[in-house]
Amino acid sequence: MMRRVILAESDYVLEYCPYDSKVEYVLEDRTRVDCLTDAHAVEFDWCHKWAQAVGQALYYARSTGRMPVVVLICKPGEERFARRARVAAPDIEVMVIPK
C-alpha cells in the first residue's frame, strides 16, 4: 500500500522559490516574506486561505518595494479560490500549483 506524502507549505516554498532569492526573509516588524526576489515579494498559501495570502502579499510588497505575487497551493476542484483572489486583487499576479 502506498502512503500519500503530505507536504508543508515550506516544502512548496523551497521547491518553487528561485535559487537566487531569499526564503523566509524577515522584515523589520519580524513578519516573514515566504520568497523575496529582486522584483517580487511572493506569498505561498493553501488555496482556501486566498484572502489572507492576498493581504500578506500586498503588505510584503509595500514593505519591500517589490511587486506582490500570490502562489496558491490547490487541490483539484479548488480553482474557485484562485478566481476569488484574482477578482479581489486584479493587479496581483496569482499563480496556482498543485497540491
mmCIF file of C-alpha atoms in Angstrom:
data_model
loop_
_atom_site.group_PDB
_atom_site.id
_atom_site.type_symbol
_atom_site.label_atom_id
_atom_site.label_comp_id
_atom_site.label_asym_id
_atom_site.label_seq_id
_atom_site.Cartn_x
_atom_site.Cartn_y
_atom_site.Cartn_z
ATOM 1 C CA MET A 1 0.000 0.000 0.000
ATOM 2 C CA MET A 2 1.404 3.389 -0.994
ATOM 3 C CA ARG A 3 1.373 6.195 1.532
ATOM 4 C CA ARG A 4 0.416 9.664 0.459
ATOM 5 C CA VAL A 5 3.103 12.218 1.233
ATOM 6 C CA ILE A 6 1.737 15.312 2.930
ATOM 7 C CA LEU A 7 3.880 18.356 2.291
ATOM 8 C CA ALA A 8 4.097 21.504 4.372
ATOM 9 C CA GLU A 9 3.780 24.983 2.876
ATOM 10 C CA SER A 10 7.517 25.431 3.413
ATOM 11 C CA ASP A 11 8.206 22.415 1.170
ATOM 12 C CA TYR A 12 6.457 24.190 -1.703
ATOM 13 C CA VAL A 13 8.366 27.405 -0.998
ATOM 14 C CA LEU A 14 11.677 25.548 -1.171
ATOM 15 C CA GLU A 15 10.630 23.749 -4.358
ATOM 16 C CA TYR A 16 9.286 26.751 -6.284
ATOM 17 C CA CYS A 17 11.255 29.743 -4.981
ATOM 18 C CA PRO A 18 14.100 30.655 -7.405
ATOM 19 C CA TYR A 19 17.590 29.654 -6.254
ATOM 20 C CA ASP A 20 18.839 33.259 -6.141
ATOM 21 C CA SER A 21 16.016 34.517 -3.903
ATOM 22 C CA LYS A 22 15.661 34.848 -0.146
ATOM 23 C CA VAL A 23 13.424 32.302 1.589
ATOM 24 C CA GLU A 24 11.621 33.376 4.788
ATOM 25 C CA TYR A 25 13.023 36.902 4.537
ATOM 26 C CA VAL A 26 12.428 38.654 7.889
ATOM 27 C CA LEU A 27 11.108 42.219 7.793
ATOM 28 C CA GLU A 28 11.768 44.888 10.408
ATOM 29 C CA ASP A 29 8.484 44.057 12.181
ATOM 30 C CA ARG A 30 9.518 40.373 12.306
ATOM 31 C CA THR A 31 6.977 39.220 9.717
ATOM 32 C CA ARG A 32 8.357 36.878 7.071
ATOM 33 C CA VAL A 33 8.144 37.024 3.293
ATOM 34 C CA ASP A 34 7.975 33.442 2.009
ATOM 35 C CA CYS A 35 10.098 34.223 -1.053
ATOM 36 C CA LEU A 36 11.777 37.542 -1.860
ATOM 37 C CA THR A 37 13.318 38.056 -5.297
ATOM 38 C CA ASP A 38 14.852 41.185 -6.786
ATOM 39 C CA ALA A 39 11.461 42.055 -8.291
ATOM 40 C CA HIS A 40 8.793 40.225 -6.253
ATOM 41 C CA ALA A 41 7.501 39.573 -2.750
ATOM 42 C CA VAL A 42 5.903 36.138 -3.033
ATOM 43 C CA GLU A 43 3.394 34.719 -0.560
ATOM 44 C CA PHE A 44 2.637 30.979 -0.682
ATOM 45 C CA ASP A 45 -0.519 29.664 0.957
ATOM 46 C CA TRP A 46 -3.188 26.990 0.774
ATOM 47 C CA CYS A 47 -5.973 27.710 -1.690
ATOM 48 C CA HIS A 48 -8.710 28.188 0.906
ATOM 49 C CA LYS A 49 -6.582 30.903 2.572
ATOM 50 C CA TRP A 50 -6.549 33.056 -0.569
ATOM 51 C CA ALA A 51 -7.741 36.246 1.184
ATOM 52 C CA GLN A 52 -5.021 36.060 3.808
ATOM 53 C CA ALA A 53 -2.435 35.411 1.077
ATOM 54 C CA VAL A 54 -3.552 38.497 -0.868
ATOM 55 C CA GLY A 55 -3.305 40.691 2.230
ATOM 56 C CA GLN A 56 0.117 39.385 3.142
ATOM 57 C CA ALA A 57 1.460 39.758 -0.406
ATOM 58 C CA LEU A 58 0.269 43.370 -0.537
ATOM 59 C CA TYR A 59 1.836 44.150 2.832
ATOM 60 C CA TYR A 60 5.141 42.497 1.961
ATOM 61 C CA ALA A 61 5.256 44.260 -1.405
ATOM 62 C CA ARG A 62 4.726 47.653 0.231
ATOM 63 C CA SER A 63 7.312 46.879 2.887
ATOM 64 C CA THR A 64 9.984 45.789 0.407
ATOM 65 C CA GLY A 65 9.278 47.909 -2.671
ATOM 66 C CA ARG A 66 8.682 44.747 -4.738
ATOM 67 C CA MET A 67 5.685 43.624 -6.796
ATOM 68 C CA PRO A 68 3.247 41.290 -4.982
ATOM 69 C CA VAL A 69 2.758 37.693 -6.096
ATOM 70 C CA VAL A 70 0.465 35.067 -4.576
ATOM 71 C CA VAL A 71 1.121 31.361 -5.098
ATOM 72 C CA LEU A 72 -1.857 29.231 -4.087
ATOM 73 C CA ILE A 73 -1.378 25.539 -3.352
ATOM 74 C CA CYS A 74 -4.587 23.918 -4.590
ATOM 75 C CA LYS A 75 -6.186 20.511 -4.720
ATOM 76 C CA PRO A 76 -8.307 19.627 -7.768
ATOM 77 C CA GLY A 77 -11.655 21.409 -7.511
ATOM 78 C CA GLU A 78 -10.322 24.410 -5.594
ATOM 79 C CA GLU A 79 -9.904 26.714 -8.608
ATOM 80 C CA ARG A 80 -12.697 28.947 -7.265
ATOM 81 C CA PHE A 81 -10.309 30.265 -4.620
ATOM 82 C CA ALA A 82 -7.799 31.403 -7.240
ATOM 83 C CA ARG A 83 -10.630 33.116 -9.149
ATOM 84 C CA ARG A 84 -11.649 34.947 -5.980
ATOM 85 C CA ALA A 85 -8.082 36.133 -5.411
ATOM 86 C CA ARG A 86 -7.849 37.413 -8.985
ATOM 87 C CA VAL A 87 -11.163 39.277 -8.701
ATOM 88 C CA ALA A 88 -10.307 40.787 -5.313
ATOM 89 C CA ALA A 89 -6.818 41.902 -6.366
ATOM 90 C CA PRO A 90 -6.585 42.134 -10.165
ATOM 91 C CA ASP A 91 -3.181 43.844 -10.034
ATOM 92 C CA ILE A 92 -1.546 40.954 -8.178
ATOM 93 C CA GLU A 93 -0.122 38.011 -10.068
ATOM 94 C CA VAL A 94 -1.857 34.871 -8.780
ATOM 95 C CA MET A 95 -0.287 31.517 -9.601
ATOM 96 C CA VAL A 96 -1.621 28.056 -8.777
ATOM 97 C CA ILE A 97 0.474 24.977 -8.059
ATOM 98 C CA PRO A 98 -0.992 21.514 -7.482
ATOM 99 C CA LYS A 99 -1.188 20.049 -4.001
#
